[in-house]
PDB file of C-alpha atoms and ligand atoms in Angstrom:
ATOM      1  CA  MET A 976       1.858  13.021  23.490  1.00  0.00           C
ATOM      2  CA  GLU A 977      -0.737  10.660  22.033  1.00  0.00           C
ATOM      3  CA  LEU A 978      -2.670  10.803  25.269  1.00  0.00           C
ATOM      4  CA  ILE A 979      -2.818  14.610  25.114  1.00  0.00           C
ATOM      5  CA  LEU A 980      -4.014  14.440  21.499  1.00  0.00           C
ATOM      6  CA  LEU A 981      -6.613  11.882  22.484  1.00  0.00           C
ATOM      7  CA  LEU A 982      -7.841  14.154  25.277  1.00  0.00           C
ATOM      8  CA  PHE A 983      -8.147  17.027  22.787  1.00  0.00           C
ATOM      9  CA  VAL A 984     -10.154  14.825  20.431  1.00  0.00           C
ATOM     10  CA  VAL A 985     -12.437  13.665  23.231  1.00  0.00           C
ATOM     11  CA  CYS A 986     -12.926  17.302  24.405  1.00  0.00           C
ATOM     12  CA  GLY A 987     -13.674  18.316  20.785  1.00  0.00           C
ATOM     13  CA  LEU A 988     -16.417  15.691  20.550  1.00  0.00           C
ATOM     14  CA  LEU A 989     -17.937  16.782  23.855  1.00  0.00           C
ATOM     15  CA  ILE A 990     -17.960  20.461  22.834  1.00  0.00           C
ATOM     16  CA  THR A 991     -19.624  19.574  19.541  1.00  0.00           C
ATOM     17  CA  ALA A 992     -22.221  17.546  21.379  1.00  0.00           C
ATOM     18  CA  ALA A 993     -22.749  20.216  24.054  1.00  0.00           C
ATOM     19  CA  ASP A 994     -23.353  23.153  21.692  1.00  0.00           C
ATOM     20  CA  GLY A 995     -26.071  21.195  19.899  1.00  0.00           C
ATOM     21  CA  ASN A 996     -24.859  21.563  16.312  1.00  0.00           C
ATOM     22  CA  THR A 997     -26.784  19.408  13.931  1.00  0.00           C
ATOM     23  CA  LEU A 998     -24.352  16.925  12.422  1.00  0.00           C
ATOM     24  CA  VAL A 999     -24.700  15.926   8.779  1.00  0.00           C
ATOM     25  CA  LYS A1000     -22.424  13.290   7.254  1.00  0.00           C
ATOM     26  CA  VAL A1001     -22.243  12.392   3.574  1.00  0.00           C
ATOM     27  CA  GLU A1002     -19.936  10.717   1.150  1.00  0.00           C
ATOM     28  CA  SER A1003     -18.240  12.959  -1.402  1.00  0.00           C
ATOM     29  CA  TYR A1004     -19.942  13.603  -4.757  1.00  0.00           C
ATOM     30  CA  SER A1005     -23.382  13.093  -3.245  1.00  0.00           C
ATOM     31  CA  ASP A1006     -25.979  15.863  -2.841  1.00  0.00           C
ATOM     32  CA  VAL A1007     -26.623  17.018   0.693  1.00  0.00           C
ATOM     33  CA  VAL A1008     -29.447  18.932   2.397  1.00  0.00           C
ATOM     34  CA  LEU A1009     -28.411  21.210   5.245  1.00  0.00           C
ATOM     35  CA  PRO A1010     -31.499  21.524   7.443  1.00  0.00           C
ATOM     36  CA  CYS A1011     -32.699  24.833   8.922  1.00  0.00           C
ATOM     37  CA  SER A1012     -36.264  25.529  10.031  1.00  0.00           C
ATOM     38  CA  LEU A1013     -37.909  28.058  12.305  1.00  0.00           C
ATOM     39  CA  SER A1014     -39.729  26.313  15.115  1.00  0.00           C
ATOM     40  CA  SER A1015     -42.540  28.882  14.717  1.00  0.00           C
ATOM     41  CA  LYS A1016     -43.019  27.590  11.114  1.00  0.00           C
ATOM     42  CA  GLU A1017     -43.788  31.184  10.118  1.00  0.00           C
ATOM     43  CA  ASN A1018     -43.783  32.107   6.427  1.00  0.00           C
ATOM     44  CA  ILE A1019     -40.325  33.383   5.415  1.00  0.00           C
ATOM     45  CA  GLU A1020     -41.027  34.094   1.717  1.00  0.00           C
ATOM     46  CA  SER A1021     -40.546  37.824   2.295  1.00  0.00           C
ATOM     47  CA  LYS A1022     -37.790  37.463   4.912  1.00  0.00           C
ATOM     48  CA  LEU A1023     -33.990  37.328   4.730  1.00  0.00           C
ATOM     49  CA  PHE A1024     -31.831  34.384   5.613  1.00  0.00           C
ATOM     50  CA  ASP A1025     -28.106  34.006   5.129  1.00  0.00           C
ATOM     51  CA  TRP A1026     -25.999  30.840   5.024  1.00  0.00           C
ATOM     52  CA  LYS A1027     -22.282  31.110   5.776  1.00  0.00           C
ATOM     53  CA  LYS A1028     -19.547  28.518   6.168  1.00  0.00           C
ATOM     54  CA  ASP A1029     -16.968  28.707   8.954  1.00  0.00           C
ATOM     55  CA  GLY A1030     -18.234  32.154   9.943  1.00  0.00           C
ATOM     56  CA  HIS A1031     -17.197  34.103   6.837  1.00  0.00           C
ATOM     57  CA  ILE A1032     -17.605  32.171   3.553  1.00  0.00           C
ATOM     58  CA  GLU A1033     -20.790  33.227   1.721  1.00  0.00           C
ATOM     59  CA  VAL A1034     -22.754  30.109   0.787  1.00  0.00           C
ATOM     60  CA  PHE A1035     -26.310  31.238   0.080  1.00  0.00           C
ATOM     61  CA  MET A1036     -28.528  34.261   0.686  1.00  0.00           C
ATOM     62  CA  TYR A1037     -32.261  34.707   0.259  1.00  0.00           C
ATOM     63  CA  ASP A1038     -33.850  38.128   0.554  1.00  0.00           C
ATOM     64  CA  GLY A1039     -37.570  38.365  -0.183  1.00  0.00           C
ATOM     65  CA  GLY A1040     -37.334  36.304  -3.391  1.00  0.00           C
ATOM     66  CA  LEU A1041     -33.853  37.366  -4.519  1.00  0.00           C
ATOM     67  CA  ILE A1042     -30.972  34.926  -4.239  1.00  0.00           C
ATOM     68  CA  TYR A1043     -27.272  34.774  -5.124  1.00  0.00           C
ATOM     69  CA  GLY A1044     -26.853  34.641  -8.877  1.00  0.00           C
ATOM     70  CA  ASN A1045     -30.400  35.992  -9.288  1.00  0.00           C
ATOM     71  CA  GLY A1046     -30.542  39.537  -7.911  1.00  0.00           C
ATOM     72  CA  LEU A1047     -27.912  39.196  -5.176  1.00  0.00           C
ATOM     73  CA  SER A1048     -24.127  39.022  -5.498  1.00  0.00           C
ATOM     74  CA  GLY A1049     -21.314  38.051  -3.148  1.00  0.00           C
ATOM     75  CA  GLN A1050     -21.453  34.260  -3.194  1.00  0.00           C
ATOM     76  CA  ASP A1051     -18.128  32.500  -2.721  1.00  0.00           C
ATOM     77  CA  LYS A1052     -16.741  30.882  -5.918  1.00  0.00           C
ATOM     78  CA  GLN A1053     -16.644  27.487  -4.174  1.00  0.00           C
ATOM     79  CA  PHE A1054     -20.455  27.448  -4.064  1.00  0.00           C
ATOM     80  CA  GLU A1055     -21.379  29.068  -7.393  1.00  0.00           C
ATOM     81  CA  GLY A1056     -24.129  27.128  -9.130  1.00  0.00           C
ATOM     82  CA  ARG A1057     -24.144  24.402  -6.475  1.00  0.00           C
ATOM     83  CA  VAL A1058     -26.582  25.678  -3.858  1.00  0.00           C
ATOM     84  CA  SER A1059     -30.354  25.873  -4.025  1.00  0.00           C
ATOM     85  CA  HIS A1060     -33.217  26.420  -1.580  1.00  0.00           C
ATOM     86  CA  PHE A1061     -36.661  24.816  -1.426  1.00  0.00           C
ATOM     87  CA  GLY A1062     -39.099  27.445  -2.674  1.00  0.00           C
ATOM     88  CA  ASP A1063     -42.201  25.461  -1.687  1.00  0.00           C
ATOM     89  CA  GLU A1064     -40.964  25.022   1.882  1.00  0.00           C
ATOM     90  CA  LEU A1065     -40.480  28.749   2.635  1.00  0.00           C
ATOM     91  CA  LYS A1066     -44.090  29.216   3.741  1.00  0.00           C
ATOM     92  CA  ASN A1067     -43.440  26.618   6.472  1.00  0.00           C
ATOM     93  CA  GLY A1068     -40.413  28.496   7.833  1.00  0.00           C
ATOM     94  CA  ASN A1069     -38.036  26.036   6.146  1.00  0.00           C
ATOM     95  CA  ALA A1070     -34.768  27.649   4.991  1.00  0.00           C
ATOM     96  CA  SER A1071     -32.927  24.397   4.265  1.00  0.00           C
ATOM     97  CA  ILE A1072     -30.495  24.376   1.356  1.00  0.00           C
ATOM     98  CA  LYS A1073     -29.173  21.689  -0.941  1.00  0.00           C
ATOM     99  CA  ILE A1074     -25.513  21.520  -1.972  1.00  0.00           C
ATOM    100  CA  THR A1075     -24.898  19.394  -5.058  1.00  0.00           C
ATOM    101  CA  LYS A1076     -21.822  17.187  -5.468  1.00  0.00           C
ATOM    102  CA  ALA A1077     -20.413  17.737  -1.975  1.00  0.00           C
ATOM    103  CA  LYS A1078     -16.623  17.874  -1.782  1.00  0.00           C
ATOM    104  CA  VAL A1079     -14.339  17.060   1.105  1.00  0.00           C
ATOM    105  CA  SER A1080     -13.477  20.774   1.235  1.00  0.00           C
ATOM    106  CA  ASP A1081     -17.174  21.595   1.855  1.00  0.00           C
ATOM    107  CA  SER A1082     -16.753  20.086   5.333  1.00  0.00           C
ATOM    108  CA  GLY A1083     -17.133  22.660   8.083  1.00  0.00           C
ATOM    109  CA  ILE A1084     -19.561  24.530  10.312  1.00  0.00           C
ATOM    110  CA  TYR A1085     -22.440  26.173   8.485  1.00  0.00           C
ATOM    111  CA  SER A1086     -24.616  28.881   9.999  1.00  0.00           C
ATOM    112  CA  CYS A1087     -28.175  29.603   8.930  1.00  0.00           C
ATOM    113  CA  ASP A1088     -28.943  33.121  10.093  1.00  0.00           C
ATOM    114  CA  PHE A1089     -32.137  35.208  10.239  1.00  0.00           C
ATOM    115  CA  PRO A1090     -30.534  38.585  11.099  1.00  0.00           C
ATOM    116  CA  ARG A1091     -33.741  40.627  10.918  1.00  0.00           C
ATOM    117  CA  LEU A1092     -35.939  38.397  13.021  1.00  0.00           C
ATOM    118  CA  GLN A1093     -36.833  39.487  16.548  1.00  0.00           C
ATOM    119  CA  PRO A1094     -35.184  37.854  18.345  1.00  0.00           C
ATOM    120  CA  ARG A1095     -32.466  37.111  15.788  1.00  0.00           C
ATOM    121  CA  GLN A1096     -32.162  33.383  15.086  1.00  0.00           C
ATOM    122  CA  THR A1097     -29.051  31.447  14.097  1.00  0.00           C
ATOM    123  CA  PHE A1098     -28.656  27.697  13.604  1.00  0.00           C
ATOM    124  CA  ASN A1099     -25.401  25.814  13.278  1.00  0.00           C
ATOM    125  CA  ILE A1100     -24.970  22.697  11.185  1.00  0.00           C
ATOM    126  CA  GLN A1101     -21.766  20.720  11.000  1.00  0.00           C
ATOM    127  CA  LEU A1102     -21.117  19.054   7.660  1.00  0.00           C
ATOM    128  CA  VAL A1103     -18.632  16.209   7.310  1.00  0.00           C
ATOM    129  CA  VAL A1104     -17.934  15.080   3.762  1.00  0.00           C
ATOM    130  CA  SER A1105     -15.987  11.821   3.598  1.00  0.00           C
ATOM    131  CA  ALA A1106     -13.950  10.484   0.710  1.00  0.00           C
ATOM    132  CA  CYS A1107     -14.285   6.741   1.330  1.00  0.00           C
ATOM    133  CA  ARG A1108     -11.519   4.816  -0.356  1.00  0.00           C
ATOM    134  CA  THR A1109     -10.675   1.186  -1.052  1.00  0.00           C
ATOM    135  CA  PRO A1110      -7.117  -0.110  -0.745  1.00  0.00           C
ATOM    136  CA  SER A1111      -5.006  -1.472  -3.570  1.00  0.00           C
ATOM    137  CA  ALA A1112      -2.582  -4.203  -2.482  1.00  0.00           C
ATOM    138  CA  LYS A1113       0.207  -6.007  -4.361  1.00  0.00           C
ATOM    139  CA  PRO A1114       3.643  -7.555  -3.858  1.00  0.00           C
ATOM    140  CA  ILE A1115       6.405  -5.169  -4.980  1.00  0.00           C
ATOM    141  CA  GLU A1116       9.480  -7.282  -4.241  1.00  0.00           C
ATOM    142  CA  ALA A1117       9.832 -11.040  -4.025  1.00  0.00           C
ATOM    143  CA  SER A1118      12.740 -13.351  -3.332  1.00  0.00           C
ATOM    144  CA  ASP A1119      12.973 -17.031  -2.313  1.00  0.00           C
ATOM    145  CA  ASP A1120      12.505 -16.336   1.361  1.00  0.00           C
ATOM    146  CA  ARG A1121      10.494 -13.096   1.589  1.00  0.00           C
ATOM    147  CA  SER A1122       8.026 -10.817  -0.155  1.00  0.00           C
ATOM    148  CA  VAL A1123       7.450  -7.086   0.328  1.00  0.00           C
ATOM    149  CA  LEU A1124       3.753  -6.175   0.134  1.00  0.00           C
ATOM    150  CA  GLN A1125       2.509  -2.677  -0.587  1.00  0.00           C
ATOM    151  CA  CYS A1126      -0.915  -1.236   0.084  1.00  0.00           C
ATOM    152  CA  VAL A1127      -1.981   2.137  -1.333  1.00  0.00           C
ATOM    153  CA  VAL A1128      -5.012   4.173  -0.262  1.00  0.00           C
ATOM    154  CA  GLY A1129      -5.334   7.326  -2.363  1.00  0.00           C
ATOM    155  CA  GLY A1130      -7.269  10.537  -1.655  1.00  0.00           C
ATOM    156  CA  ALA A1131      -8.988   9.424   1.536  1.00  0.00           C
ATOM    157  CA  SER A1132     -10.752  11.653   4.076  1.00  0.00           C
ATOM    158  CA  PRO A1133     -11.045  11.462   7.050  1.00  0.00           C
ATOM    159  CA  ARG A1134      -7.564  10.043   7.551  1.00  0.00           C
ATOM    160  CA  PRO A1135      -7.919   6.258   7.301  1.00  0.00           C
ATOM    161  CA  LYS A1136      -6.384   3.627   9.522  1.00  0.00           C
ATOM    162  CA  VAL A1137      -4.530   1.213   7.236  1.00  0.00           C
ATOM    163  CA  GLU A1138      -3.303  -2.189   8.438  1.00  0.00           C
ATOM    164  CA  TRP A1139      -1.677  -5.311   7.044  1.00  0.00           C
ATOM    165  CA  ARG A1140      -3.082  -8.469   8.584  1.00  0.00           C
ATOM    166  CA  ASP A1141      -2.273 -12.140   8.171  1.00  0.00           C
ATOM    167  CA  SER A1142      -4.942 -14.811   7.605  1.00  0.00           C
ATOM    168  CA  SER A1143      -5.528 -15.141  11.351  1.00  0.00           C
ATOM    169  CA  GLY A1144      -6.275 -11.417  11.613  1.00  0.00           C
ATOM    170  CA  GLN A1145      -3.012 -10.610  13.375  1.00  0.00           C
ATOM    171  CA  ILE A1146      -1.774  -7.070  12.619  1.00  0.00           C
ATOM    172  CA  LEU A1147       1.691  -7.161  11.031  1.00  0.00           C
ATOM    173  CA  PRO A1148       4.462  -4.656  11.668  1.00  0.00           C
ATOM    174  CA  ALA A1149       4.515  -2.248   8.718  1.00  0.00           C
ATOM    175  CA  GLU A1150       6.092   0.959   7.503  1.00  0.00           C
ATOM    176  CA  GLU A1151       3.671   3.793   6.735  1.00  0.00           C
ATOM    177  CA  THR A1152       4.215   6.760   4.427  1.00  0.00           C
ATOM    178  CA  GLU A1153       1.715   9.624   4.264  1.00  0.00           C
ATOM    179  CA  VAL A1154       1.473  12.053   1.352  1.00  0.00           C
ATOM    180  CA  PRO A1155      -0.999  14.978   1.433  1.00  0.00           C
ATOM    181  CA  GLY A1156      -3.645  14.680  -1.292  1.00  0.00           C
ATOM    182  CA  LYS A1157      -6.153  17.050  -2.876  1.00  0.00           C
ATOM    183  CA  GLU A1158      -8.717  18.836  -0.689  1.00  0.00           C
ATOM    184  CA  ASN A1159      -7.480  17.887   2.804  1.00  0.00           C
ATOM    185  CA  SER A1160      -7.322  14.211   1.852  1.00  0.00           C
ATOM    186  CA  VAL A1161      -4.346  11.900   2.385  1.00  0.00           C
ATOM    187  CA  ASN A1162      -2.607   9.217   0.370  1.00  0.00           C
ATOM    188  CA  ILE A1163      -1.232   6.403   2.479  1.00  0.00           C
ATOM    189  CA  ILE A1164       1.318   3.791   1.474  1.00  0.00           C
ATOM    190  CA  LEU A1165       1.837   0.871   3.856  1.00  0.00           C
ATOM    191  CA  LYS A1166       4.595  -1.703   3.346  1.00  0.00           C
ATOM    192  CA  THR A1167       5.193  -4.951   5.154  1.00  0.00           C
ATOM    193  CA  THR A1168       7.641  -7.819   4.682  1.00  0.00           C
ATOM    194  CA  VAL A1169       6.346 -11.392   4.960  1.00  0.00           C
ATOM    195  CA  THR A1170       8.312 -14.636   5.081  1.00  0.00           C
ATOM    196  CA  LYS A1171       5.511 -17.207   5.013  1.00  0.00           C
ATOM    197  CA  THR A1172       3.209 -18.426   2.273  1.00  0.00           C
ATOM    198  CA  GLY A1173      -0.344 -17.265   2.875  1.00  0.00           C
ATOM    199  CA  ILE A1174      -3.120 -14.768   2.206  1.00  0.00           C
ATOM    200  CA  TYR A1175      -2.505 -11.255   3.501  1.00  0.00           C
ATOM    201  CA  SER A1176      -5.109  -8.495   3.762  1.00  0.00           C
ATOM    202  CA  CYS A1177      -4.781  -4.741   3.686  1.00  0.00           C
ATOM    203  CA  VAL A1178      -7.617  -3.348   5.798  1.00  0.00           C
ATOM    204  CA  VAL A1179      -8.788   0.284   5.602  1.00  0.00           C
ATOM    205  CA  THR A1180     -10.942   1.747   8.352  1.00  0.00           C
ATOM    206  CA  GLN A1181     -12.312   5.295   8.080  1.00  0.00           C
ATOM    207  CA  GLU A1182     -14.412   6.954  10.734  1.00  0.00           C
ATOM    208  CA  GLY A1183     -17.811   8.302   9.743  1.00  0.00           C
ATOM    209  CA  ILE A1184     -19.992   6.864   7.023  1.00  0.00           C
ATOM    210  CA  CYS A1185     -17.307   4.806   5.292  1.00  0.00           C
ATOM    211  CA  HIS A1186     -17.401   1.032   5.457  1.00  0.00           C
ATOM    212  CA  GLN A1187     -14.287  -0.990   6.173  1.00  0.00           C
ATOM    213  CA  ALA A1188     -12.578  -1.954   2.906  1.00  0.00           C
ATOM    214  CA  ILE A1189     -10.169  -4.835   2.235  1.00  0.00           C
ATOM    215  CA  ASP A1190      -7.825  -5.973  -0.524  1.00  0.00           C
ATOM    216  CA  GLU A1191      -6.002  -9.320  -0.432  1.00  0.00           C
ATOM    217  CA  VAL A1192      -2.711 -10.658  -1.723  1.00  0.00           C
ATOM    218  CA  THR A1193      -1.740 -14.332  -1.988  1.00  0.00           C
ATOM    219  CA  VAL A1194       1.953 -14.921  -1.318  1.00  0.00           C
ATOM    220  CA  HIS A1195       3.991 -18.023  -2.248  1.00  0.00           C
ATOM    221  CA  ILE A1196       7.328 -18.207  -0.535  1.00  0.00           C
ATOM    222  CA  THR A1197       9.338 -20.751  -2.542  1.00  0.00           C
ATOM    223  CA  GLY A1198      12.401 -20.901  -0.264  1.00  0.00           C
ATOM    224  CA  PRO A1199      11.211 -23.152   2.587  1.00  0.00           C
ATOM    225  CA  GLU A1200       9.210 -25.372   0.166  1.00  0.00           C
ATOM    226  CA  LYS A1201      12.392 -26.243  -1.770  1.00  0.00           C
ATOM    227  CA  THR A1202      14.089 -27.781   1.297  1.00  0.00           C
ATOM    228  CA  PRO A1203      12.644 -31.301   0.950  1.00  0.00           C
ATOM    229  CA  GLY A1204      13.636 -31.264  -2.742  1.00  0.00           C
ATOM    230  CA  ILE A1205      17.286 -30.509  -2.131  1.00  0.00           C
ATOM    231  CA  PRO A1206      18.490 -34.054  -1.083  1.00  0.00           C
ATOM    232  CA  TYR A1207      16.876 -35.495  -4.224  1.00  0.00           C
ATOM    233  CA  GLY A1208      18.739 -32.958  -6.349  1.00  0.00           C
ATOM    234  CA  TRP A1209      21.923 -33.851  -4.505  1.00  0.00           C
ATOM    235  CA  ILE A1210      21.476 -37.548  -5.218  1.00  0.00           C
ATOM    236  CA  VAL A1211      21.081 -36.845  -8.938  1.00  0.00           C
ATOM    237  CA  THR A1212      24.092 -34.517  -8.974  1.00  0.00           C
ATOM    238  CA  VAL A1213      26.293 -36.921  -7.021  1.00  0.00           C
ATOM    239  CA  GLY A1214      25.103 -39.840  -9.201  1.00  0.00           C
ATOM    240  CA  VAL A1215      25.897 -38.018 -12.451  1.00  0.00           C
ATOM    241  CA  LEU A1216      29.300 -36.979 -11.081  1.00  0.00           C
ATOM    242  CA  ALA A1217      30.047 -40.557  -9.958  1.00  0.00           C
ATOM    243  CA  VAL A1218      29.109 -41.972 -13.393  1.00  0.00           C
ATOM    244  CA  ALA A1219      31.221 -39.316 -15.132  1.00  0.00           C
ATOM    245  CA  LEU A1220      34.147 -39.986 -12.788  1.00  0.00           C
ATOM    246  CA  PHE A1221      33.869 -43.754 -13.310  1.00  0.00           C
ATOM    247  CA  ALA A1222      33.670 -43.292 -17.087  1.00  0.00           C
ATOM    248  CA  SER A1223      36.768 -41.088 -17.173  1.00  0.00           C
ATOM    249  CA  PHE A1224      38.565 -43.545 -14.867  1.00  0.00           C
ATOM    250  CA  VAL A1225      37.767 -46.420 -17.243  1.00  0.00           C
ATOM    251  CA  ALA A1226      38.794 -44.311 -20.247  1.00  0.00           C
ATOM    252  CA  VAL A1227      42.100 -43.279 -18.635  1.00  0.00           C
ATOM    253  CA  CYS A1228      42.869 -46.926 -17.711  1.00  0.00           C
ATOM    254  CA  TYR A1229      42.019 -48.121 -21.224  1.00  0.00           C
ATOM    255  CA  PHE A1230      44.214 -45.536 -22.975  1.00  0.00           C
ATOM    256  CA  LYS A1231      46.983 -45.985 -20.435  1.00  0.00           C
ATOM    257  CA  ASN A1232      46.983 -49.744 -21.115  1.00  0.00           C
ATOM    258  CA  LYS A1233      47.001 -49.144 -24.885  1.00  0.00           C
ATOM    259  CA  LEU A1234      49.839 -46.631 -24.593  1.00  0.00           C
ATOM    260  CA  GLU A1235      51.867 -48.936 -22.351  1.00  0.00           C
ATOM    261  CA  GLY A1236      51.148 -51.816 -24.746  1.00  0.00           C
ATOM    262  CA  ARG A1237      52.486 -49.818 -27.683  1.00  0.00           C
ATOM    263  CA  THR A1238      55.644 -48.710 -25.948  1.00  0.00           C
ATOM    264  CA  ALA A1239      56.133 -52.231 -24.620  1.00  0.00           C
ATOM    265  CA  VAL A1240      56.069 -53.727 -28.089  1.00  0.00           C
ATOM    266  CA  PRO A1241      59.113 -51.873 -29.477  1.00  0.00           C
ATOM    267  CA  GLN A1242      60.940 -52.505 -26.216  1.00  0.00           C
ATOM    268  CA  GLY A1243      60.221 -56.207 -26.631  1.00  0.00           C
ATOM    269  CA  GLU A1244      61.640 -56.147 -30.246  1.00  0.00           C
ATOM    270  CA  HIS A1245      65.114 -55.224 -29.036  1.00  0.00           C
TER     271      HIS A1245
HETATM  272  C1  LIG B 785     -37.402  21.328   4.919  1.00  0.00           C
HETATM  273  O1  LIG B 785     -37.359  21.009   3.539  1.00  0.00           O
HETATM  274  C2  LIG B 785     -36.507  19.966   3.165  1.00  0.00           C
HETATM  275  C3  LIG B 785     -36.537  19.821   1.657  1.00  0.00           C
HETATM  276  O2  LIG B 785     -37.823  19.559   1.165  1.00  0.00           O
HETATM  277  C4  LIG B 785     -36.923  18.686   3.852  1.00  0.00           C
HETATM  278  O3  LIG B 785     -36.032  17.662   3.545  1.00  0.00           O
HETATM  279  C5  LIG B 785     -36.975  18.916   5.356  1.00  0.00           C
HETATM  280  O4  LIG B 785     -37.466  17.757   5.993  1.00  0.00           O
HETATM  281  C6  LIG B 785     -37.837  20.110   5.694  1.00  0.00           C
HETATM  282  N1  LIG B 785     -37.723  20.387   7.136  1.00  0.00           N
HETATM  283  C7  LIG B 785     -38.794  20.385   7.929  1.00  0.00           C
HETATM  284  C8  LIG B 785     -38.523  20.647   9.373  1.00  0.00           C
HETATM  285  O5  LIG B 785     -39.916  20.161   7.510  1.00  0.00           O
END
């Protein structure tokens, strides 16, 4: 099953590479320029160009000086007030646009189309907007001999790989829970149980422009450390018990003697 998925992923990458889409990657909340230029560099100030996302979502249109929100209507709500063109670049055949505060949901295939040019020209640009996230790690349960560690990565996109590692870098067996987040992102909760004192790291790896991010937890397992202390405790306990036992023995003997002495006296008077 995984192999088939892997093959699909590999095929997907090859297709993307083969059809020559320009790939643009940014982190969410940053501004992004989607490039589109005619190789002829002809002046397009009086021409029409139309930007769509995923084949049907209206992103931006320019028609001889009119644009969406200023003479033209039909722009998708998702892009209202967030898209602009470069007026000074039009005379060089440059129809690039800028999207402000890119969101994960802006990810997709954009087309920049000159429908009235002869021959008609269309350019495809793939935009990937990543929500890079850092992990948050802490112990959630602790007893003398074990500790349960939890790592949370919220609202990440693309789907991150989350791992618990020990101080030698060894990946620990862990239980993963995935909860869908806003805008195609995921929340991941990863739990592991450790039985040794040490420093444990939760490592998040996201493909694309995100850097690897780490959070650490220091664990003290008290159970095994107590072991050398136990004989000492035993000696004290046994000592105290022995003293108490000896004291009560002496006391019992003393009172017994006194009692016997008293009863012996009247007997002796007869
Ligand atoms: C088109 O204009 C944008 C914005 O000024 C610029 O970043 C880009 O490099 C230009 N493209 C070309 C091919 O000159």
